[in-house]
Each structure stands twice: as structure tokens, then as C-alpha cells.
Amino acid sequence: MARYALEVNGQAVTVDVAADVPLLWVLRDVLGLTGTKYGCGIGQCGACTVHIDGVAQRACSLPVGGVRGAITTIEGLGGDHPLQRAWVEHDVPQCGYCQSGQIMSASALLRASPRADESEIRAGMRGNLCRCGTYPRILAAVASVVADG
Amino acid sequence: MAEEGASDWRKLDRRALLRLGLTATAAGGVGIGIGFFGGSRYERREMRVPARSQPFSPNVFLAIDRAGVTTIWVTRSEMGQGVSTALPMIVAEELDADWRSVRIEQAPASRTYGNQGTMASVSVISMFDELREAGAVARSMLISAAAEVWHVDSSSCETRPGFVVHSASGRSLGYGALSPLAGALDVPSTPPFRAPADRRRIGHATRRLDARDKAEGRAIFGIDVRPPGLLFASIERARGIGGRVEEADEAAAREVVGVQDVVRMDSGDIAVVADHSFAAFSGRRALSAAHEPGADESTDALLERLREATRGGGAEVRVEGDVDAALSHATRTLHAVYEVPYLAHQCMEPINATARVEEGRCEIWAPTQDPQRVQDIAAEMTGLSRGDCHVHVTLLGGGFGRRTIPTEVRQVIELARHTSPRPVQLVWTREDTLRHDFFRPAAVHRFTVGVGADGAILAWRDHIATPSPGGERASTGNIDDIAVDGAARIPYRAGAVDVRWRDVRSSIPTGIWRSVGHSYNAFAVEAMIDEIARATERDPIELRLEWLDADARQRAVLERVREMSGWRDELPDGRARGVAVHACFGSVCAQVAEVSLVAGRARVHRVWAAVECGLVINPLGVKAQIMGGIVFGLSAALYGRITVDEGSVAQSNFHDARILRVDECPSIEVAIVPRDAPPGGIGEVGVPAIAPAVANALARLRGGTVRQLPLG
């Protein structure tokens, strides 16, 4: 066990866990931030997507001992992010389990490519699975945010 | 005798639920205890209103406080299908509530709430009348209360959303202000309903009430509950079906940082209990457990048995006329064998359940489709009364039928006794969730179809073999209605008919999977119909319209999808279209898929769907369910295949059990065909038609036939 100092959503926290514990479980089980989800554990589904210094990363595959930089989770997006508003406007979620990861991936994508077109959005979001199949509405919501500038 | 057909939705609803009264099976110990609609265990007379803090609560479904906030209890599980918006819409409509004042609460397990099982697309169907009545009763009492205040006749009052109004004098009172007065009145037994023409909510596109929470990461799924003192557990079990865990290094597991305990369960499986989930997973790895091999079973061998079982004989599902005689008059006879594989549910939220067991009390948090069964199990295992077993129904990160099965609930209650008084959350890894699923079974259809020159079906022989999806024969007699759903009675005009079914037993665990028997029977039937169209060079929609002369509902959606898709338009080179139509769970859906081949594999570009589901509660939700059902069915059609080798499931995670990604998703257009009739189900009807629609397009692209799934 070791102590790790992390910055999560603008707050300094310290956790006492083994170095190999993925950031996902530190967030969910130690810090109680359950917005970031466990879907597969092998970086295949995107449900665990967070930002490290603004870049989308899969928290299931990041041992806490190796995390460097400011961590932003879905809880840290503010609640009034244009994507979150678009998600409500376009009635995007169904079960909703994948949606935190979808929004985190989309927000990082749009920060890097604010004028992404449909094919870039499809390519950029392909790491995020949705079993309920709301993909068409995800695409519409992201495109609407691009269109609104 | 199996029966189906979308036309009489009430009969379908009762039969659907009767069919689902399944019992335990040798194969997997699966028991699905489901409340019957209307009668038997969950009768309305048991519904005493629980104590509420609000002054006005005339029934279990709603309460209004002095501020006018209207709380509506949702008594079916929200798994993405939108019941937590649609059911309150029905109440709010008759109540004439201000929709902005509505907040929802998920009802815990209690007989008080009537039937809480969520499956077979029945939530709206089975609750429509009682929810209307619940809202109408409340509105009637609010009007009476206002009339008393104003010393006028109730008949001179009406409502605007959230207000009672006396038009003649212009006076109005809000529901909040009226709530204590209404709360003192007797509940009327036959309240008037609002006229359909006056509807402000039902039929109007309504955004989901839970969308904001889900977009903000605040939605709590089963795997997210965090009662104080929570421990986390994961169970090491044999990979093989029915196998046991043998030797394991429990000491090594206890050495892992964060592990609190290692528990050998009654089943012989080993649970690792820890401070956080990952430590529990690491503890399992440290066990280095040896597993006894599983049952000697493989999907290859099973498919051989299925094929063999379709060669003659089988229980009579429907036999009319003399097929052999009719075949002798056919212009052409088609022979075909259709095969589909096992499929997994692959809900995004892995399997989990949380429990705390203490002296005299049990508390469970479960993302379950059958909360009262969970409560019954808790009572049975703890010896407590049902009233002392509190079951919280969380949001479900997908259900699709898997979460009707309480295996993980039994496991977590057993564990909670070890961790008592601390609560424990049992988490199945994604690998556990996939490998130990209760799969949609494989199936084989063997067809012999005799047609006339114009494509008329003179003889239709369909011999089906499949392990029963529910694991047990559902009805009395030899037929599992669920297994032959969608094939027992084809909607097409046919001369002689001979449909039979053989149950082929296998140790591979099976369970209900979104659209159940329809998920494979629609593929076989609709692809076979298309073979007839191709063999007789008839347009597949025209052919269907001609032989669906007895089914106006299916014709209506076919005509709509033909128009929507521009069916007769010329297509770009290298593209083909396929069509399919299917009825299930009270509704009908026709789909057209436009497909091309990319590097020899099917690429679906566009899908059009026309759905008719009687009265539409929420058109935005209906379209979402059809769109989602199409994507769900398309994943299965292109990639879905679970294989078992030497008793073990070969697949383990999303890299080898692939589902559709956003860059493969077709554009999807959905139209709702109106029909003045009671509501039909919507959660499943989008699924069955997509596989045959794509297969039919592919057959035209490649030539020949497409008789096996997956296609990808």
C-alpha cells in the first residue's frame, strides 16, 4: 500500500491503495465517485472514460501509481456543459450506463476538434459502446454542439 | 396449442405472462417467478397505500404535497426502455398534472404495488387502465375539494394542468393548496376519464425524466450503491458449465492488500471479500484456483443434434391440411435449413447485487427486473417475513431479460450473512457476466415449402429444434410456446401447414433474451418468405402484401416502410435492400435495410422502420425503442455468436464477443403508424425484423441464400 496524491475535479485528495489499482476503482470505490463506470476492464468499451489534463483516457487501464496530471470525471464537467444540455435536448440516454463515458469522450474530442464532421465524430467516438443502441442520437447531440460553435 | 398474433393484445398479454410462469430446470437452476397480470398472487385488493408524508395520496401510485409537487411511484424497472417516463405520463394525463411538478420515485418491492415484473413488453399494456384510474381518481377528488371550497357543483369545475378551475367565476385553486382537503375525502370508485381529444401528455413527445441525471453521472445503478460500511466481493467459480472450484490458495488471496476475507460458499465457489472491487478481483487471481472441467458439451455437437432433431417428427405445433398432398401440386418446392447461434445479453452494467443481512432485517439493492422474486428469495433464505426484506430497485444498466434471473441475488445474500452487519456488493467481472450468462439458445429450422407460380404458399412445413429459452416447457402439454413464438402461426395465407418442435436438451444455461423466440423465428420465417419471392421473381413487399390479406396491421406497416424507404427507387451500384415484417408482444414492425458489401462483409447503411403499437404513450420513447431494438438486433445479426467448447464458453469480453460500434451504425428512420387501439408493447418489437431484412438484402447482393447467422 502507498499513498497517492491526486487532483480530482479540481480538488486535492490522497488515497491509500496498492500501486496497481486502476484509477477506475480508486474513483468508484475509494472516493465514491460512481459516475465513471466499469464496463469491461480492458479498455474495450469506454464506459470508464475520464480526462487527464483534458485528454480522454480509460481509467480501467490506468494504474493509480502511474497517474500524472489533473483528473476530470463526469462529475467535474459541471452539469451545464453544452454536451450535457444537448444530451437532454436530444433525449439521448436509454439505460444511461455508458453515457458518462460517451460524454467524456465527446468533450475531449470536441476540445481537440471543435469542428468535427460526422465521420470524424463516428471515428472519434468508436471506443464507446452503447448496448441500448442510442448511437444515432449521440451523433445528433454531438453534431448539434459542433453546429452551435 | 401455441397461439400468437398481434391483433388481440389483451389475450397476448395474459398468455405472455402465463407462458413466463416458468419453473426451475435441471440445466441451470433457473427459476423465474413472475406475477400474473390481474389475478393470482398480486391482486389489487392487497394494495394498501403505504404511509406517505404528503397530505393527499389516494392510491399507491401518486401523492401531492402542499407545494403542488406530484410524486409518482414507478412500479416497473427502468432499464432504458423508458417506463419511468411513460408510466407517469399516463397518471399525469388523467390527473391533469403540471408535468413540471412531477417527480418520480422507484417503488421498492412490495405486494402493495401489484405486479412489478418487467418483461414481455407488458408494462404499459398491463398498467394502462389502472394508472389511468389512479390519476382520474385523484383529479376527481381535487375537483370535489375545490367545489366544496367554492360551494359550487363539481360539474361546474374543470382542470388546467395543476389547477382546478371554476370557469363561471374565474376562480382557481392549485393542487397543492387543495391537497389537504382532497386528502380528507373518500376515494371514488368510478371516476370520469379525460376525453382522448383533450390529451395534453399521452401521445406527445416527452423527454425522459431521467435524462439529466444520466447525462450528469448522478444516476445510481445497482453497481453504484454505497451504503455505509460497504464491502466488495467477487466470486471465483469454475469456467466450465457445472464445474466446481477444486484447490485454491486461500492464504495467497488473503495476502492481497485490501482483501478482508475468503469465503467458501455452499456451492463450492470461493468468494473474495475486500475493501474495493479490484482487490476482490486480485484476490481471485491469487487463489490460482484449479477448476474441475465442466459438462461435456459443445455448441458444434449441439447444432448437430438440433439438425438431426428437425428430420421428421416432433410435437405438433400447428398442423392443418395435408402438406405432402399439397406439395405434389406445387410448381416449385423449396428446401432450406436455417441456423442461428447462442447469444449473450451483454448488458453494459455487469451483473451485481448488494445486500445487508442483520438480526430481524434484510436490505437488498438490485438492478432487477423482478423485485418481488428477489424479496421472496430473501425471505426464504433468511427466514424473515417479506415485510422485513427491503428490496430497493435501482436503475438497470440494461436488462434484456437477463435481470429476471436472480442467481446473483442468492449469492449476495449468502455472502451478506458472512459480512453481517456490514453490507456487501457482489460484482461479477465482465468475463463472469459473459461466460455465466443465461443465453438465448441456438435454433434450427428445416423448411419444405411448396409454392404456386405466383408465389402462393401451397404447403408450409417448418420443423424447429431448439433448447427451450426459459429452460423448461412453459405450458401444459408438449409445446414450449416461447420456443416457437413467431413461427407457430405465420401471418401469410398458406394452404397446408405443418409446424413442429423438438426440445433438444443441453447443459448450456438459457434464459429469455430481448424478443425471445421471435428473435430467431422471425429470421427463419422472413428469410424463407424472401426465398419464395426470389424463386418466383416477385417483389418481396408485393408478395407479402398479397399473402397477408388477413392481417391489416402487418400490411399497414409494410406499405408505410415501402413508401418511407423509396423502395422502388433505383439504388446505387453495389447496394441492395431487404425487407422483413414481424409482429410480437402486441405490436408490429416492418423494416427495410440497405446493405452493401465491403471486403466481402455486410455493411448496413440505412434502415427504415415502420411500427404500429396501438395507442402511443410517448412517441419519442417509441422511436428510441425501435432504433435501439434495431441496433441490438443488428449486433446479433452481424456478430452475435457464443460458442461452447469442451464445456466452457469460448468468449470472454467485448474483444471477442463483438457488438456494434457507432462507426458501424446505420442511419435509422422510424415512423409510427397510428391505430386507434389500446397500447401494444414496444421494448422488443424492433428486434426481430432487422436480421432477416439484412439477410434478405445480402442474399440479393451475393446471390444464393443466406440461412445462417451471424452474417459479419
Short mmCIF file of N, CA and C in Angstrom, two decimals, chain A residues 1 17-18 20-22 25 28-30 32 34-42 44-45 47 74-75 79-80 84-85 87-91 93-100 103 121-123 125-137 139, chain B residues 79-80 207-208 211-212 214-217 219-221 223-224 226 232 257 276-278 281 344-350 396-398 400 427-431 513 620 623-625 627-628 631-632 635 653-655 659-666 668:
data_model
loop_
_atom_site.label_atom_id
_atom_site.label_comp_id
_atom_site.label_asym_id
_atom_site.label_seq_id
_atom_site.Cartn_x
_atom_site.Cartn_y
_atom_site.Cartn_z
N MET A 1 0.83 -1.19 0.00
CA MET A 1 0.00 0.00 0.00
C MET A 1 0.87 1.25 0.00
N VAL A 17 -3.75 3.07 -1.42
CA VAL A 17 -4.06 1.81 -2.10
C VAL A 17 -2.79 1.28 -2.74
N ALA A 18 -2.83 0.03 -3.18
CA ALA A 18 -1.69 -0.54 -3.90
C ALA A 18 -1.53 0.19 -5.23
N ASP A 20 -1.01 -0.81 -8.17
CA ASP A 20 -1.59 -1.38 -9.39
C ASP A 20 -3.10 -1.22 -9.48
N VAL A 21 -3.69 -0.62 -8.47
CA VAL A 21 -5.15 -0.46 -8.53
C VAL A 21 -5.49 0.56 -9.61
N PRO A 22 -6.29 0.17 -10.60
CA PRO A 22 -6.64 1.12 -11.66
C PRO A 22 -7.40 2.32 -11.10
N TRP A 25 -11.18 2.18 -10.11
CA TRP A 25 -11.66 1.65 -8.83
C TRP A 25 -11.35 2.60 -7.69
N ARG A 28 -14.29 5.01 -8.04
CA ARG A 28 -15.61 4.46 -7.70
C ARG A 28 -15.71 3.99 -6.26
N ASP A 29 -14.69 3.22 -5.82
CA ASP A 29 -14.83 2.51 -4.54
C ASP A 29 -14.15 3.22 -3.38
N VAL A 30 -13.08 3.96 -3.68
CA VAL A 30 -12.38 4.65 -2.60
C VAL A 30 -12.92 6.07 -2.43
N GLY A 32 -15.72 7.17 -3.97
CA GLY A 32 -17.18 7.23 -4.05
C GLY A 32 -17.72 8.01 -5.23
N THR A 34 -19.08 7.57 -8.38
CA THR A 34 -19.57 6.44 -9.16
C THR A 34 -20.06 6.81 -10.55
N GLY A 35 -19.88 8.07 -10.96
CA GLY A 35 -20.29 8.46 -12.32
C GLY A 35 -19.47 7.77 -13.39
N THR A 36 -18.20 7.49 -13.10
CA THR A 36 -17.34 6.76 -14.02
C THR A 36 -17.63 5.28 -13.86
N LYS A 37 -17.88 4.59 -14.98
CA LYS A 37 -18.43 3.25 -14.87
C LYS A 37 -17.45 2.14 -15.25
N TYR A 38 -17.69 0.96 -14.67
CA TYR A 38 -16.98 -0.26 -15.04
C TYR A 38 -17.81 -0.99 -16.08
N GLY A 39 -17.23 -1.22 -17.25
CA GLY A 39 -17.96 -1.93 -18.30
C GLY A 39 -17.24 -3.20 -18.73
N CYS A 40 -15.90 -3.12 -18.81
CA CYS A 40 -15.20 -4.28 -19.34
C CYS A 40 -13.85 -4.52 -18.69
N GLY A 41 -13.21 -3.47 -18.19
CA GLY A 41 -11.92 -3.61 -17.53
C GLY A 41 -10.72 -3.75 -18.45
N ILE A 42 -10.96 -3.77 -19.77
CA ILE A 42 -9.84 -3.98 -20.69
C ILE A 42 -9.77 -2.89 -21.76
N GLN A 44 -12.02 -1.74 -23.75
CA GLN A 44 -12.76 -2.02 -24.98
C GLN A 44 -14.10 -1.30 -25.07
N CYS A 45 -14.61 -0.76 -23.97
CA CYS A 45 -15.99 -0.25 -24.02
C CYS A 45 -16.11 1.24 -23.76
N ALA A 47 -16.66 2.97 -21.08
CA ALA A 47 -17.55 3.43 -20.01
C ALA A 47 -16.78 4.13 -18.89
N ILE A 74 -16.87 12.74 -14.93
CA ILE A 74 -18.16 13.26 -15.38
C ILE A 74 -18.74 14.23 -14.34
N GLU A 75 -18.48 13.94 -13.08
CA GLU A 75 -18.99 14.83 -12.02
C GLU A 75 -18.36 16.21 -12.11
N GLY A 79 -22.18 19.85 -15.08
CA GLY A 79 -23.64 19.69 -15.13
C GLY A 79 -24.30 20.57 -16.16
N ASP A 80 -23.61 21.61 -16.59
CA ASP A 80 -24.22 22.51 -17.57
C ASP A 80 -23.36 22.60 -18.82
N GLN A 84 -23.90 18.13 -22.19
CA GLN A 84 -24.91 17.63 -21.27
C GLN A 84 -26.27 18.23 -21.59
N ARG A 85 -26.28 19.49 -21.96
CA ARG A 85 -27.55 20.11 -22.37
C ARG A 85 -28.07 19.45 -23.65
N TRP A 87 -27.48 16.46 -24.63
CA TRP A 87 -27.91 15.10 -24.31
C TRP A 87 -29.36 15.09 -23.85
N VAL A 88 -29.74 16.10 -23.08
CA VAL A 88 -31.12 16.20 -22.61
C VAL A 88 -32.02 16.64 -23.76
N GLU A 89 -31.57 17.64 -24.49
CA GLU A 89 -32.34 18.19 -25.61
C GLU A 89 -32.69 17.10 -26.64
N HIS A 90 -31.74 16.24 -26.94
CA HIS A 90 -31.94 15.19 -27.94
C HIS A 90 -32.41 13.88 -27.34
N ASP A 91 -32.72 13.90 -26.04
CA ASP A 91 -33.27 12.70 -25.38
C ASP A 91 -32.37 11.49 -25.67
N PRO A 93 -30.05 9.43 -23.65
CA PRO A 93 -29.79 8.20 -22.91
C PRO A 93 -30.96 7.22 -22.95
N GLN A 94 -30.65 5.94 -22.86
CA GLN A 94 -31.68 4.94 -22.60
C GLN A 94 -31.38 4.37 -21.23
N CYS A 95 -30.64 3.28 -21.12
CA CYS A 95 -30.33 2.83 -19.76
C CYS A 95 -29.39 3.83 -19.09
N GLY A 96 -28.53 4.44 -19.89
CA GLY A 96 -27.69 5.52 -19.39
C GLY A 96 -26.33 5.09 -18.87
N TYR A 97 -26.08 3.78 -18.78
CA TYR A 97 -24.86 3.31 -18.12
C TYR A 97 -23.60 3.75 -18.86
N CYS A 98 -23.66 3.80 -20.19
CA CYS A 98 -22.48 4.14 -21.00
C CYS A 98 -22.32 5.64 -21.15
N GLN A 99 -23.33 6.41 -20.72
CA GLN A 99 -23.40 7.81 -21.14
C GLN A 99 -22.34 8.71 -20.52
N SER A 100 -21.92 8.44 -19.30
CA SER A 100 -20.83 9.24 -18.73
C SER A 100 -19.61 9.15 -19.64
N ILE A 103 -20.03 10.99 -22.97
CA ILE A 103 -19.90 12.45 -22.85
C ILE A 103 -18.45 12.84 -22.62
N ILE A 121 -16.61 12.42 -35.97
CA ILE A 121 -17.27 12.11 -34.71
C ILE A 121 -17.43 10.59 -34.58
N ARG A 122 -17.88 9.94 -35.66
CA ARG A 122 -18.04 8.48 -35.61
C ARG A 122 -16.72 7.80 -35.29
N ALA A 123 -15.66 8.25 -35.96
CA ALA A 123 -14.35 7.63 -35.71
C ALA A 123 -13.87 7.93 -34.30
N MET A 125 -15.54 8.55 -31.65
CA MET A 125 -16.35 8.00 -30.57
C MET A 125 -16.42 6.47 -30.62
N ARG A 126 -15.71 5.86 -31.55
CA ARG A 126 -15.92 4.42 -31.73
C ARG A 126 -15.45 3.58 -30.55
N GLY A 127 -14.69 4.18 -29.66
CA GLY A 127 -14.26 3.45 -28.48
C GLY A 127 -15.32 3.33 -27.40
N ASN A 128 -16.47 3.97 -27.60
CA ASN A 128 -17.53 3.95 -26.59
C ASN A 128 -18.71 3.11 -27.06
N LEU A 129 -18.91 1.99 -26.40
CA LEU A 129 -20.01 1.10 -26.75
C LEU A 129 -21.31 1.56 -26.12
N CYS A 130 -22.41 1.32 -26.83
CA CYS A 130 -23.75 1.54 -26.28
C CYS A 130 -24.60 0.33 -26.62
N ARG A 131 -24.97 -0.45 -25.65
CA ARG A 131 -25.73 -1.67 -25.90
C ARG A 131 -27.19 -1.37 -26.21
N CYS A 132 -27.69 -0.29 -25.67
CA CYS A 132 -29.07 0.07 -25.91
C CYS A 132 -29.27 0.63 -27.32
N GLY A 133 -28.18 1.05 -27.96
CA GLY A 133 -28.27 1.45 -29.36
C GLY A 133 -28.74 2.87 -29.61
N THR A 134 -28.39 3.81 -28.73
CA THR A 134 -28.80 5.20 -28.97
C THR A 134 -27.78 5.96 -29.80
N TYR A 135 -26.92 5.24 -30.51
CA TYR A 135 -25.88 5.88 -31.32
C TYR A 135 -26.40 7.03 -32.20
N PRO A 136 -27.51 6.84 -32.94
CA PRO A 136 -27.95 7.95 -33.79
C PRO A 136 -28.20 9.24 -33.01
N ARG A 137 -28.73 9.12 -31.80
CA ARG A 137 -28.98 10.33 -31.01
C ARG A 137 -27.70 10.89 -30.41
N LEU A 139 -24.85 10.84 -31.97
CA LEU A 139 -24.27 11.58 -33.10
C LEU A 139 -24.98 12.91 -33.31
N MET B 79 -34.92 0.12 -17.32
CA MET B 79 -33.69 -0.44 -17.87
C MET B 79 -33.34 0.20 -19.20
N GLY B 80 -33.86 1.39 -19.41
CA GLY B 80 -33.57 2.11 -20.64
C GLY B 80 -34.78 2.20 -21.54
N ARG B 207 -39.57 14.28 -23.27
CA ARG B 207 -38.20 13.88 -22.93
C ARG B 207 -38.18 13.09 -21.64
N ARG B 208 -37.26 12.13 -21.58
CA ARG B 208 -37.16 11.28 -20.40
C ARG B 208 -36.90 12.09 -19.14
N ALA B 211 -33.12 11.81 -17.97
CA ALA B 211 -32.03 12.13 -18.90
C ALA B 211 -30.96 13.01 -18.26
N ARG B 212 -31.39 13.96 -17.46
CA ARG B 212 -30.41 14.87 -16.86
C ARG B 212 -29.47 14.12 -15.91
N LYS B 214 -28.73 11.06 -15.95
CA LYS B 214 -27.86 10.15 -16.70
C LYS B 214 -26.77 10.91 -17.45
N ALA B 215 -27.05 12.14 -17.85
CA ALA B 215 -26.02 12.93 -18.54
C ALA B 215 -25.01 13.52 -17.55
N GLU B 216 -25.40 13.61 -16.30
CA GLU B 216 -24.51 14.22 -15.32
C GLU B 216 -23.78 13.19 -14.47
N GLY B 217 -24.00 11.92 -14.73
CA GLY B 217 -23.31 10.88 -13.97
C GLY B 217 -23.87 10.70 -12.57
N ALA B 219 -26.92 9.30 -11.99
CA ALA B 219 -27.85 8.19 -11.95
C ALA B 219 -27.21 7.02 -11.21
N ILE B 220 -27.97 6.40 -10.31
CA ILE B 220 -27.42 5.31 -9.48
C ILE B 220 -27.91 3.97 -10.00
N PHE B 221 -26.97 3.18 -10.52
CA PHE B 221 -27.26 1.82 -10.95
C PHE B 221 -26.97 0.87 -9.78
N ILE B 223 -24.70 -1.22 -9.36
CA ILE B 223 -23.27 -1.30 -9.07
C ILE B 223 -22.75 -0.02 -8.42
N ASP B 224 -23.59 1.00 -8.32
CA ASP B 224 -23.18 2.29 -7.76
C ASP B 224 -23.62 2.50 -6.32
N ARG B 226 -23.80 2.70 -2.46
CA ARG B 226 -22.70 2.75 -1.49
C ARG B 226 -23.27 2.94 -0.09
N PHE B 232 -16.80 -5.16 -0.77
CA PHE B 232 -16.97 -5.59 -2.16
C PHE B 232 -16.52 -7.03 -2.29
N VAL B 257 -3.42 -6.97 -0.71
CA VAL B 257 -3.77 -5.74 0.00
C VAL B 257 -5.22 -5.37 -0.27
N HIS B 276 -12.30 -2.92 -1.74
CA HIS B 276 -12.74 -2.38 -3.01
C HIS B 276 -12.76 -3.49 -4.05
N SER B 277 -13.49 -3.27 -5.12
CA SER B 277 -13.74 -4.33 -6.11
C SER B 277 -12.46 -4.91 -6.68
N PHE B 278 -11.50 -4.03 -7.00
CA PHE B 278 -10.29 -4.52 -7.66
C PHE B 278 -9.49 -5.44 -6.76
N PHE B 281 -11.04 -8.75 -7.11
CA PHE B 281 -10.63 -9.40 -8.36
C PHE B 281 -9.20 -9.92 -8.23
N ALA B 344 -25.50 -13.83 -26.18
CA ALA B 344 -25.40 -13.32 -24.81
C ALA B 344 -26.13 -11.99 -24.69
N HIS B 345 -26.48 -11.63 -23.45
CA HIS B 345 -27.19 -10.38 -23.24
C HIS B 345 -26.26 -9.17 -23.33
N GLN B 346 -25.11 -9.26 -22.70
CA GLN B 346 -24.11 -8.19 -22.74
C GLN B 346 -24.67 -6.83 -22.34
N CYS B 347 -25.40 -6.80 -21.24
CA CYS B 347 -25.80 -5.52 -20.66
C CYS B 347 -24.54 -4.73 -20.36
N MET B 348 -24.54 -3.41 -20.50
CA MET B 348 -23.35 -2.63 -20.21
C MET B 348 -22.99 -2.68 -18.73
N GLU B 349 -23.97 -2.74 -17.87
CA GLU B 349 -23.68 -2.85 -16.44
C GLU B 349 -23.46 -4.32 -16.10
N PRO B 350 -22.25 -4.69 -15.64
CA PRO B 350 -22.02 -6.09 -15.29
C PRO B 350 -22.96 -6.54 -14.18
N LEU B 396 -31.29 -0.01 -13.94
CA LEU B 396 -30.61 -1.15 -14.55
C LEU B 396 -29.81 -0.65 -15.74
N GLY B 397 -28.53 -1.02 -15.77
CA GLY B 397 -27.71 -0.69 -16.93
C GLY B 397 -27.94 -1.76 -17.99
N GLY B 398 -29.16 -1.81 -18.48
CA GLY B 398 -29.57 -2.87 -19.43
C GLY B 398 -30.14 -4.07 -18.68
N PHE B 400 -32.73 -6.67 -20.77
CA PHE B 400 -32.88 -7.56 -21.93
C PHE B 400 -33.29 -8.97 -21.54
N VAL B 427 -19.83 -8.18 -7.22
CA VAL B 427 -19.62 -7.73 -8.59
C VAL B 427 -19.10 -8.89 -9.43
N TRP B 428 -19.82 -9.20 -10.50
CA TRP B 428 -19.30 -10.15 -11.48
C TRP B 428 -18.45 -9.35 -12.45
N THR B 429 -17.27 -9.84 -12.77
CA THR B 429 -16.48 -9.16 -13.80
C THR B 429 -17.21 -9.28 -15.14
N ARG B 430 -16.73 -8.54 -16.14
CA ARG B 430 -17.31 -8.67 -17.47
C ARG B 430 -17.16 -10.11 -17.96
N GLU B 431 -16.02 -10.73 -17.66
CA GLU B 431 -15.81 -12.11 -18.08
C GLU B 431 -16.82 -13.06 -17.42
N TRP B 513 -34.24 -13.54 -23.74
CA TRP B 513 -33.36 -12.54 -24.37
C TRP B 513 -34.26 -11.70 -25.24
N LEU B 620 -41.55 9.88 -28.61
CA LEU B 620 -40.10 9.99 -28.54
C LEU B 620 -39.51 8.70 -27.97
N LYS B 623 -39.90 5.73 -30.64
CA LYS B 623 -38.86 5.78 -31.66
C LYS B 623 -37.51 5.33 -31.10
N ALA B 624 -37.25 5.72 -29.86
CA ALA B 624 -35.99 5.30 -29.22
C ALA B 624 -35.93 3.79 -29.10
N GLN B 625 -37.04 3.17 -28.74
CA GLN B 625 -37.05 1.72 -28.55
C GLN B 625 -36.91 0.97 -29.87
N MET B 627 -35.38 2.23 -32.63
CA MET B 627 -33.99 2.48 -33.01
C MET B 627 -33.05 1.56 -32.22
N GLY B 628 -33.25 1.51 -30.92
CA GLY B 628 -32.39 0.69 -30.06
C GLY B 628 -32.56 -0.79 -30.33
N VAL B 631 -30.54 -1.64 -33.44
CA VAL B 631 -29.11 -1.74 -33.19
C VAL B 631 -28.79 -3.02 -32.42
N PHE B 632 -29.64 -3.35 -31.45
CA PHE B 632 -29.47 -4.57 -30.66
C PHE B 632 -29.54 -5.81 -31.56
N SER B 635 -26.49 -5.98 -34.04
CA SER B 635 -25.29 -6.54 -33.40
C SER B 635 -25.33 -8.06 -33.47
N ASN B 653 -15.07 -11.27 -23.46
CA ASN B 653 -15.24 -9.83 -23.26
C ASN B 653 -15.62 -9.21 -24.61
N PHE B 654 -15.62 -7.91 -24.68
CA PHE B 654 -16.09 -7.25 -25.91
C PHE B 654 -15.13 -7.39 -27.08
N HIS B 655 -13.91 -7.86 -26.84
CA HIS B 655 -12.99 -8.00 -27.97
C HIS B 655 -13.32 -9.25 -28.78
N ILE B 659 -19.99 -6.25 -30.27
CA ILE B 659 -21.28 -5.60 -30.54
C ILE B 659 -21.02 -4.37 -31.42
N LEU B 660 -22.07 -3.90 -32.01
CA LEU B 660 -21.97 -2.82 -32.98
C LEU B 660 -21.35 -1.57 -32.35
N ARG B 661 -20.46 -0.90 -33.07
CA ARG B 661 -19.90 0.37 -32.62
C ARG B 661 -20.52 1.52 -33.41
N VAL B 662 -20.32 2.72 -32.92
CA VAL B 662 -21.01 3.87 -33.51
C VAL B 662 -20.62 4.09 -34.97
N ASP B 663 -19.40 3.72 -35.33
CA ASP B 663 -19.00 3.94 -36.73
C ASP B 663 -19.54 2.87 -37.67
N GLU B 664 -20.25 1.89 -37.13
CA GLU B 664 -20.88 0.87 -37.97
C GLU B 664 -22.40 1.03 -37.96
N CYS B 665 -22.86 2.03 -37.24
CA CYS B 665 -24.31 2.14 -37.04
C CYS B 665 -24.95 2.78 -38.26
N PRO B 666 -25.97 2.15 -38.83
CA PRO B 666 -26.65 2.76 -39.98
C PRO B 666 -27.43 4.00 -39.55
N ILE B 668 -30.90 5.57 -39.15
CA ILE B 668 -32.16 4.87 -38.88
C ILE B 668 -33.30 5.86 -38.88
#
